[in-house]
Short mmCIF file of C-alpha atoms in Angstrom, two decimals:
data_model
loop_
_atom_site.label_atom_id
_atom_site.label_comp_id
_atom_site.label_asym_id
_atom_site.label_seq_id
_atom_site.Cartn_x
_atom_site.Cartn_y
_atom_site.Cartn_z
CA MET T 14 32.49 -92.68 -14.05
CA THR T 15 28.90 -91.36 -15.07
CA ILE T 16 27.91 -91.64 -11.51
CA ARG T 17 31.02 -89.87 -10.33
CA MET T 18 30.29 -87.11 -12.91
CA SER T 19 26.65 -86.81 -11.67
CA VAL T 20 27.80 -86.48 -8.05
CA MET T 21 30.27 -83.96 -8.96
CA TRP T 22 27.82 -82.02 -10.84
CA THR T 23 25.06 -82.14 -7.80
CA VAL T 24 27.84 -80.91 -5.53
CA LYS T 25 28.76 -78.02 -7.91
CA MET T 26 25.07 -76.95 -8.04
CA LEU T 27 24.73 -77.35 -4.11
CA GLY T 28 27.91 -75.01 -3.99
CA LEU T 29 26.55 -72.67 -6.39
CA ALA T 30 23.09 -72.56 -4.60
CA VAL T 31 24.85 -72.02 -1.22
CA VAL T 32 26.36 -68.84 -2.79
CA ALA T 33 23.52 -67.66 -4.75
CA LEU T 34 20.69 -68.04 -2.04
CA PRO T 35 22.09 -65.60 0.68
CA LEU T 36 23.39 -63.28 -2.52
CA GLY T 37 19.76 -63.37 -3.83
CA VAL T 38 18.26 -62.59 -0.40
CA GLU T 39 20.57 -59.58 0.31
CA LEU T 40 20.19 -58.01 -3.23
CA LEU T 41 16.20 -58.76 -2.86
CA GLY T 42 16.62 -56.93 0.70
CA LEU T 43 18.67 -54.16 -1.16
CA LEU T 44 16.02 -53.68 -3.81
CA LEU T 45 13.22 -53.78 -1.40
CA ARG T 46 14.82 -50.83 0.73
CA ARG T 47 15.51 -48.69 -2.16
CA LEU T 48 11.84 -49.20 -3.42
CA ARG T 49 10.26 -48.63 0.16
CA PRO T 50 12.36 -45.68 1.31
CA ALA T 51 12.47 -44.55 4.98
CA ARG T 52 8.83 -43.54 6.18
CA THR T 53 8.22 -39.95 5.30
CA LEU T 54 6.66 -37.69 7.85
CA ASN T 55 3.30 -36.55 7.12
CA GLU T 56 1.26 -34.98 10.01
CA VAL T 57 -1.35 -32.44 10.54
CA LEU T 58 -2.03 -30.61 13.78
CA PHE T 59 -5.36 -28.79 14.52
CA PHE T 60 -5.98 -25.89 16.71
CA PRO T 61 -6.96 -24.78 19.27
CA SER T 62 -5.74 -27.69 20.73
CA GLU T 63 -5.91 -28.35 24.55
CA LEU T 64 -2.31 -30.16 24.37
CA ALA T 65 -0.62 -27.06 23.00
CA CYS T 66 1.53 -25.55 25.77
CA VAL T 67 3.01 -22.64 24.21
CA GLU T 68 2.69 -19.47 26.17
CA HIS T 69 6.47 -19.62 26.87
CA ILE T 70 7.43 -19.58 23.34
CA PHE T 71 5.48 -16.48 22.61
CA THR T 72 5.84 -14.15 25.71
CA SER T 73 8.61 -11.66 25.10
CA LEU T 74 9.69 -12.27 28.96
CA SER T 75 11.24 -15.39 28.11
CA PRO T 76 13.70 -16.12 25.33
CA GLY T 77 11.32 -18.32 23.29
CA ALA T 78 12.10 -21.29 21.03
CA VAL T 79 13.58 -19.44 18.24
CA LEU T 80 15.78 -17.16 20.59
CA ALA T 81 16.74 -20.44 22.61
CA LEU T 82 17.69 -21.97 18.86
CA HIS T 83 19.69 -18.76 17.95
CA ALA T 84 21.55 -18.76 21.06
CA ARG T 85 22.55 -22.32 20.41
CA GLY T 86 24.45 -21.17 17.23
CA VAL T 87 21.34 -22.47 14.90
CA VAL T 88 21.13 -20.08 11.93
CA VAL T 89 17.76 -18.63 11.72
CA ARG T 90 16.30 -16.36 8.96
CA ILE T 91 12.91 -14.76 9.40
CA LEU T 92 11.15 -13.21 6.51
CA SER T 93 8.05 -11.01 7.76
CA ASP T 94 5.20 -8.95 6.33
CA ARG T 95 6.27 -5.54 6.66
CA ASP T 96 2.88 -4.42 8.50
CA TYR T 97 3.23 -7.11 10.97
CA ILE T 98 6.57 -5.81 12.52
CA ALA T 99 4.56 -2.84 13.75
CA ILE T 100 1.42 -4.37 15.31
CA SER T 101 1.07 -4.89 19.08
CA GLY T 102 2.69 -8.06 20.25
CA SER T 103 4.82 -8.72 17.54
CA GLN T 104 8.07 -10.29 18.48
CA ILE T 105 10.06 -9.37 15.39
CA GLY T 106 11.71 -6.55 17.46
CA VAL T 107 12.80 -9.02 20.17
CA LEU T 108 14.28 -11.51 17.78
CA ARG T 109 16.16 -8.71 15.70
CA LYS T 110 17.70 -7.13 19.06
CA ALA T 111 19.29 -10.59 19.65
CA GLY T 112 20.70 -10.55 16.39
CA ILE T 113 18.56 -13.04 14.28
CA CYS T 114 18.58 -11.86 10.64
CA VAL T 115 14.91 -10.37 9.57
CA ARG T 116 14.03 -9.21 6.33
CA CYS T 117 10.62 -7.80 5.33
CA ASP T 118 8.74 -8.37 2.10
CA ALA T 119 8.36 -4.90 0.44
CA ASN T 120 6.95 -6.29 -2.83
CA SER T 121 3.12 -7.54 -2.35
CA VAL T 122 0.27 -6.15 -0.39
CA HIS T 123 0.52 -8.97 2.37
CA MET T 124 3.39 -11.31 3.03
CA HIS T 125 0.80 -13.95 3.81
CA HIS T 126 3.06 -16.95 4.00
CA LYS T 127 2.99 -18.97 7.11
CA PHE T 128 5.63 -21.68 6.86
CA ALA T 129 9.01 -22.46 8.31
CA LEU T 130 11.55 -24.72 7.02
CA VAL T 131 13.82 -26.93 9.45
CA ASP T 132 17.23 -27.79 8.61
CA GLY T 133 16.08 -28.08 5.05
CA ARG T 134 14.21 -31.43 5.56
CA LEU T 135 11.14 -30.34 7.37
CA LEU T 136 8.33 -28.18 6.21
CA ILE T 137 5.60 -26.66 8.64
CA THR T 138 2.72 -24.89 6.71
CA GLY T 139 -0.74 -24.02 7.25
CA SER T 140 -3.64 -21.63 7.98
CA LEU T 141 -1.72 -20.68 11.36
CA ASN T 142 -0.57 -17.15 11.89
CA TRP T 143 2.23 -17.89 14.31
CA THR T 144 0.47 -15.83 17.23
CA LEU T 145 -0.88 -17.09 20.65
CA THR T 146 -4.31 -15.95 19.71
CA ALA T 147 -4.22 -17.98 16.53
CA VAL T 148 -3.07 -21.25 18.60
CA GLN T 149 -5.47 -20.80 21.48
CA SER T 150 -8.37 -19.37 20.05
CA ASN T 151 -8.86 -19.69 16.27
CA THR T 152 -9.95 -22.83 14.28
CA GLU T 153 -6.47 -23.58 12.46
CA ASN T 154 -4.41 -26.41 10.54
CA LEU T 155 -0.65 -27.02 10.42
CA VAL T 156 0.81 -29.31 8.17
CA VAL T 157 4.19 -31.13 9.11
CA THR T 158 5.85 -32.74 6.25
CA GLU T 159 9.06 -34.51 5.12
CA GLU T 160 7.70 -34.80 1.65
CA ALA T 161 10.14 -33.79 -1.03
CA GLU T 162 7.73 -32.62 -3.39
CA LEU T 163 6.16 -30.30 -1.12
CA LEU T 164 9.37 -29.14 0.63
CA ARG T 165 11.45 -28.07 -2.50
CA PRO T 166 9.05 -25.58 -3.82
CA PHE T 167 8.96 -23.92 -0.31
CA ALA T 168 12.70 -23.74 -0.12
CA GLU T 169 12.81 -22.12 -3.38
CA GLU T 170 10.25 -19.73 -2.67
CA PHE T 171 11.94 -18.76 0.68
CA HIS T 172 15.19 -18.23 -1.30
CA ARG T 173 13.53 -16.17 -3.90
CA LEU T 174 11.60 -13.99 -1.27
CA TRP T 175 15.06 -13.68 0.43
CA GLU T 176 16.84 -12.68 -2.24
CA ARG T 177 14.26 -10.20 -3.53
CA ASN T 178 14.28 -8.65 -0.35
CA ASP T 179 17.76 -8.19 0.08
CA PRO T 180 18.21 -4.57 1.74
CA ALA T 181 21.41 -4.51 -0.53
CA ARG T 182 19.23 -4.77 -3.56
CA CYS T 183 16.12 -3.17 -2.29
CA LEU T 184 16.76 0.19 -1.01
CA HIS T 185 13.86 1.89 -2.77
CA PRO T 186 10.99 -0.97 -2.06
CA LYS T 187 8.16 -0.62 -4.87
CA ARG T 188 5.28 -0.60 -2.49
CA PRO T 189 4.27 2.71 -1.70
CA LYS T 190 2.15 1.91 0.95
CA HIS T 191 4.42 2.81 3.96
CA ASN T 192 7.29 5.38 4.53
CA SER T 193 8.28 3.23 7.20
CA ASP T 194 11.73 3.07 9.02
CA SER T 195 14.33 1.46 6.41
CA ARG T 196 15.94 -0.36 9.50
CA THR T 197 13.51 -2.91 9.26
CA TYR T 198 15.25 -4.17 6.20
CA ASP T 199 18.48 -4.56 8.08
CA CYS T 200 20.06 -7.69 9.28
CA GLN T 201 21.52 -7.16 12.82
CA ARG T 202 24.69 -8.97 13.25
CA PRO T 203 25.87 -8.04 16.80
CA ARG T 204 27.72 -11.20 17.59
CA MET E 4 20.54 -95.65 -19.80
CA THR E 5 22.20 -93.33 -17.89
CA ILE E 6 22.58 -90.79 -20.91
CA ARG E 7 18.83 -91.12 -21.49
CA MET E 8 18.30 -90.33 -17.76
CA SER E 9 20.62 -87.33 -18.11
CA VAL E 10 18.88 -85.92 -21.15
CA MET E 11 15.57 -86.45 -19.41
CA TRP E 12 16.76 -84.64 -16.26
CA THR E 13 18.03 -81.83 -18.56
CA VAL E 14 14.39 -81.38 -20.42
CA LYS E 15 12.73 -81.48 -17.17
CA MET E 16 14.78 -78.69 -15.65
CA LEU E 17 14.25 -76.90 -19.04
CA GLY E 18 10.56 -77.15 -18.94
CA LEU E 19 10.62 -76.20 -15.19
CA ALA E 20 12.74 -72.91 -16.24
CA VAL E 21 10.19 -72.26 -19.07
CA VAL E 22 7.45 -72.09 -16.55
CA ALA E 23 9.43 -70.63 -13.55
CA LEU E 24 11.08 -67.63 -15.42
CA PRO E 25 7.80 -65.96 -16.50
CA LEU E 26 6.17 -66.94 -13.34
CA GLY E 27 9.16 -65.08 -11.52
CA VAL E 28 9.05 -62.18 -13.96
CA GLU E 29 5.08 -61.68 -13.42
CA LEU E 30 5.59 -62.06 -9.61
CA LEU E 31 8.47 -59.80 -9.49
CA GLY E 32 6.32 -57.24 -11.56
CA LEU E 33 3.47 -57.35 -9.11
CA LEU E 34 5.73 -56.86 -6.21
CA LEU E 35 7.22 -53.70 -7.61
CA ARG E 36 3.65 -52.58 -8.40
CA ARG E 37 2.68 -53.12 -4.80
CA LEU E 38 5.82 -51.53 -3.33
CA ARG E 39 5.74 -48.37 -5.72
CA PRO E 40 1.86 -47.37 -5.83
CA ALA E 41 0.63 -45.22 -8.53
CA ARG E 42 2.26 -41.71 -8.39
CA THR E 43 0.73 -39.63 -5.58
CA LEU E 44 0.12 -35.78 -6.79
CA ASN E 45 2.06 -33.41 -4.40
CA GLU E 46 2.04 -29.81 -5.88
CA VAL E 47 2.42 -26.29 -4.44
CA LEU E 48 1.09 -23.01 -6.20
CA PHE E 49 2.59 -19.82 -5.40
CA PHE E 50 0.76 -16.24 -5.76
CA PRO E 51 0.73 -13.66 -7.09
CA SER E 52 0.96 -15.65 -10.26
CA GLU E 53 0.67 -13.99 -13.80
CA LEU E 54 -0.94 -17.34 -14.97
CA ALA E 55 -3.68 -17.11 -12.83
CA CYS E 56 -6.73 -16.16 -14.60
CA VAL E 57 -9.40 -16.25 -11.71
CA GLU E 58 -11.63 -13.16 -11.92
CA HIS E 59 -14.28 -14.82 -13.51
CA ILE E 60 -14.56 -17.02 -10.64
CA PHE E 61 -14.73 -14.59 -8.04
CA THR E 62 -17.32 -12.09 -9.62
CA SER E 63 -20.68 -12.36 -8.54
CA LEU E 64 -21.97 -11.61 -12.05
CA SER E 65 -20.90 -14.97 -13.59
CA PRO E 66 -21.91 -18.23 -11.75
CA GLY E 67 -18.18 -19.16 -10.73
CA ALA E 68 -16.51 -22.44 -10.50
CA VAL E 69 -18.51 -23.59 -7.42
CA LEU E 70 -22.08 -22.63 -8.63
CA ALA E 71 -21.29 -24.28 -11.98
CA LEU E 72 -20.36 -27.56 -10.06
CA HIS E 73 -23.58 -27.29 -7.84
CA ALA E 74 -25.77 -26.75 -11.10
CA ARG E 75 -24.15 -29.71 -12.39
CA GLY E 76 -25.29 -31.89 -9.50
CA VAL E 77 -21.94 -31.97 -7.40
CA VAL E 78 -22.74 -32.10 -3.62
CA VAL E 79 -20.82 -28.84 -2.46
CA ARG E 80 -20.84 -28.11 1.32
CA ILE E 81 -19.48 -24.77 2.59
CA LEU E 82 -18.00 -24.11 6.21
CA SER E 83 -17.26 -20.45 6.70
CA ASP E 84 -16.09 -18.00 9.32
CA ARG E 85 -19.33 -16.32 10.87
CA ASP E 86 -17.40 -12.63 10.47
CA TYR E 87 -16.56 -13.54 6.63
CA ILE E 88 -20.22 -13.76 5.52
CA ALA E 89 -20.97 -9.83 6.59
CA ILE E 90 -17.70 -8.70 4.77
CA SER E 91 -17.70 -6.63 1.36
CA GLY E 92 -17.23 -8.74 -1.62
CA SER E 93 -18.19 -12.07 0.30
CA GLN E 94 -19.86 -14.57 -2.12
CA ILE E 95 -21.39 -16.81 0.70
CA GLY E 96 -24.86 -15.10 0.25
CA VAL E 97 -24.76 -16.10 -3.33
CA LEU E 98 -23.72 -19.54 -2.90
CA ARG E 99 -26.46 -19.91 -0.40
CA LYS E 100 -29.06 -18.24 -2.59
CA ALA E 101 -28.18 -20.94 -5.26
CA GLY E 102 -28.78 -23.54 -2.84
CA ILE E 103 -25.46 -24.65 -1.63
CA CYS E 104 -25.30 -25.78 1.90
CA VAL E 105 -23.40 -23.35 4.11
CA ARG E 106 -22.65 -23.61 7.71
CA CYS E 107 -20.75 -21.04 10.08
CA ASP E 108 -18.51 -22.02 12.51
CA ALA E 109 -19.55 -20.34 15.89
CA ASN E 110 -17.29 -21.97 18.35
CA SER E 111 -14.11 -20.12 17.96
CA VAL E 112 -12.79 -16.58 17.47
CA HIS E 113 -11.96 -17.20 13.98
CA MET E 114 -12.54 -20.13 11.38
CA HIS E 115 -9.17 -19.58 9.87
CA HIS E 116 -8.98 -22.76 7.93
CA LYS E 117 -8.52 -22.18 4.23
CA PHE E 118 -8.87 -25.90 2.80
CA ALA E 119 -10.91 -27.71 0.33
CA LEU E 120 -11.62 -31.36 -0.22
CA VAL E 121 -12.47 -32.58 -3.66
CA ASP E 122 -14.33 -35.82 -3.98
CA GLY E 123 -12.36 -37.40 -0.91
CA ARG E 124 -9.35 -37.74 -2.86
CA LEU E 125 -7.72 -34.33 -3.22
CA LEU E 126 -6.88 -31.65 -0.54
CA ILE E 127 -6.18 -28.05 -1.09
CA THR E 128 -4.64 -26.12 1.41
CA GLY E 129 -2.32 -23.35 2.27
CA SER E 130 -2.14 -19.85 3.41
CA LEU E 131 -4.42 -18.54 0.60
CA ASN E 132 -7.80 -16.80 1.65
CA TRP E 133 -10.17 -17.74 -1.22
CA THR E 134 -10.48 -13.97 -2.35
CA LEU E 135 -9.38 -12.03 -5.48
CA THR E 136 -7.10 -9.79 -3.53
CA ALA E 137 -5.37 -12.90 -2.14
CA VAL E 138 -4.73 -14.44 -5.46
CA GLN E 139 -3.61 -11.04 -7.25
CA SER E 140 -1.69 -9.26 -4.68
CA ASN E 141 -0.62 -11.38 -1.49
CA THR E 142 2.28 -13.49 -1.23
CA GLU E 143 0.68 -16.79 -0.95
CA ASN E 144 0.84 -20.59 -1.22
CA LEU E 145 -1.56 -23.45 -1.91
CA VAL E 146 -0.61 -27.18 -1.31
CA VAL E 147 -2.46 -29.45 -3.63
CA THR E 148 -2.01 -33.20 -2.61
CA GLU E 149 -3.40 -36.61 -2.70
CA GLU E 150 -1.26 -37.90 0.32
CA ALA E 151 -3.73 -39.89 2.30
CA GLU E 152 -1.59 -39.12 5.38
CA LEU E 153 -2.40 -35.33 5.05
CA LEU E 154 -6.02 -35.70 3.43
CA ARG E 155 -7.48 -38.07 5.96
CA PRO E 156 -7.24 -35.82 9.04
CA PHE E 157 -8.56 -32.69 7.08
CA ALA E 158 -11.53 -34.92 6.19
CA GLU E 159 -12.00 -35.90 9.78
CA GLU E 160 -11.67 -32.20 10.80
CA PHE E 161 -14.25 -31.14 8.10
CA HIS E 162 -16.76 -33.91 9.40
CA ARG E 163 -16.18 -32.67 12.99
CA LEU E 164 -16.73 -28.97 12.23
CA TRP E 165 -19.63 -29.55 10.02
CA GLU E 166 -21.12 -31.55 12.62
CA ARG E 167 -20.42 -29.20 15.36
CA ASN E 168 -22.21 -26.43 13.48
CA ASP E 169 -25.23 -28.40 12.60
CA PRO E 170 -27.84 -25.72 13.08
CA ALA E 171 -30.25 -28.40 14.59
CA ARG E 172 -27.83 -28.79 17.38
CA CYS E 173 -26.50 -25.20 17.44
CA LEU E 174 -29.42 -23.08 18.34
CA HIS E 175 -27.71 -21.18 21.06
CA PRO E 176 -24.10 -20.95 19.65
CA LYS E 177 -21.65 -20.37 22.61
CA ARG E 178 -19.80 -17.39 20.97
CA PRO E 179 -20.99 -14.20 22.31
CA LYS E 180 -19.31 -11.92 19.95
CA HIS E 181 -22.32 -11.22 17.77
CA ASN E 182 -26.18 -11.49 17.90
CA SER E 183 -26.35 -11.90 14.11
CA ASP E 184 -28.87 -13.27 12.00
CA SER E 185 -29.64 -17.02 12.95
CA ARG E 186 -30.41 -17.66 9.14
CA THR E 187 -26.68 -17.79 8.41
CA TYR E 188 -26.85 -21.47 9.98
CA ASP E 189 -29.43 -22.59 8.11
CA CYS E 190 -28.82 -24.70 4.83
CA GLN E 191 -31.41 -23.49 2.03
CA ARG E 192 -32.43 -26.38 -0.03
CA PRO E 193 -34.64 -24.72 -2.76
CA ARG E 194 -34.08 -27.51 -5.44
#
């Protein structure tokens, strides 16, 4: 009877092991996946780069990458420096005419940010002004990251500046530097 | 005898458990520490900020933060845009006079980078030109990060530009824009 009990106990333990082993492996896998999340994109681009083929994006004769996205129904919001709109080669007018919502910062000497947020999950930021000269001739950098700790503050900053420069709230901009056309504050929504 | 064997077996298993349990906990702790490394600094600063008290850093009457570091024996290397040296308010002359090694980029239209590397472990980069106007009046950002994937390319870029603009190699800079004083390429080492 003792031998029978001992055999039964061994069988029970084996059965328990058969259940516990895959369960343990599965739990360990789950733990590892939670502790080591999917790889976060962190890249840096430097300019001038011989690999950068960007002329077609910047020329006003072609629709450009931003216009193409807008045409596909992607919601694009652009916040620009007020002075930049008037400079030679600025594409802001082209973008506005296409119906893209553009607002201009009227509360600082220069809206010097040069960042973009893509789908709320990718941040592109750096020294690079989004111009052809900057890409082709200057020594510039561009950080491309999915890092949430960096992305979140930039998203909040964009939201803050976007709301601050809402034309409905901002009929009398504080900055006295220009008496420029107030239409630059409007969002055109022709379609 | 069977009871004695069973008791001995139980004692053995208990002994094994006493050893295996702390060993397992220790190994799990080790695994967790390896998988979740020490927190990497990722911060973003936005300007203008009311909290920024930076006047004393920028004024030429006080030694400034960089001069103070240099005086303490910290090796400081500065790579500047060639045109920036000549503009009003530039502190490059003050830094060079103090013996800080300054090189100027002579191979691009503008050396538009605005980054600093601290002790090879901290990257400070963004839209911010390191000027008082930028800090006090412009809408600007500054990323402060220890993220190795971002830091490494910037360190390589600094090294590349530093070597490219070595005055010993660069007696005849390619850029024909200026015929300015060649001393701007020298590193003064008065002490």
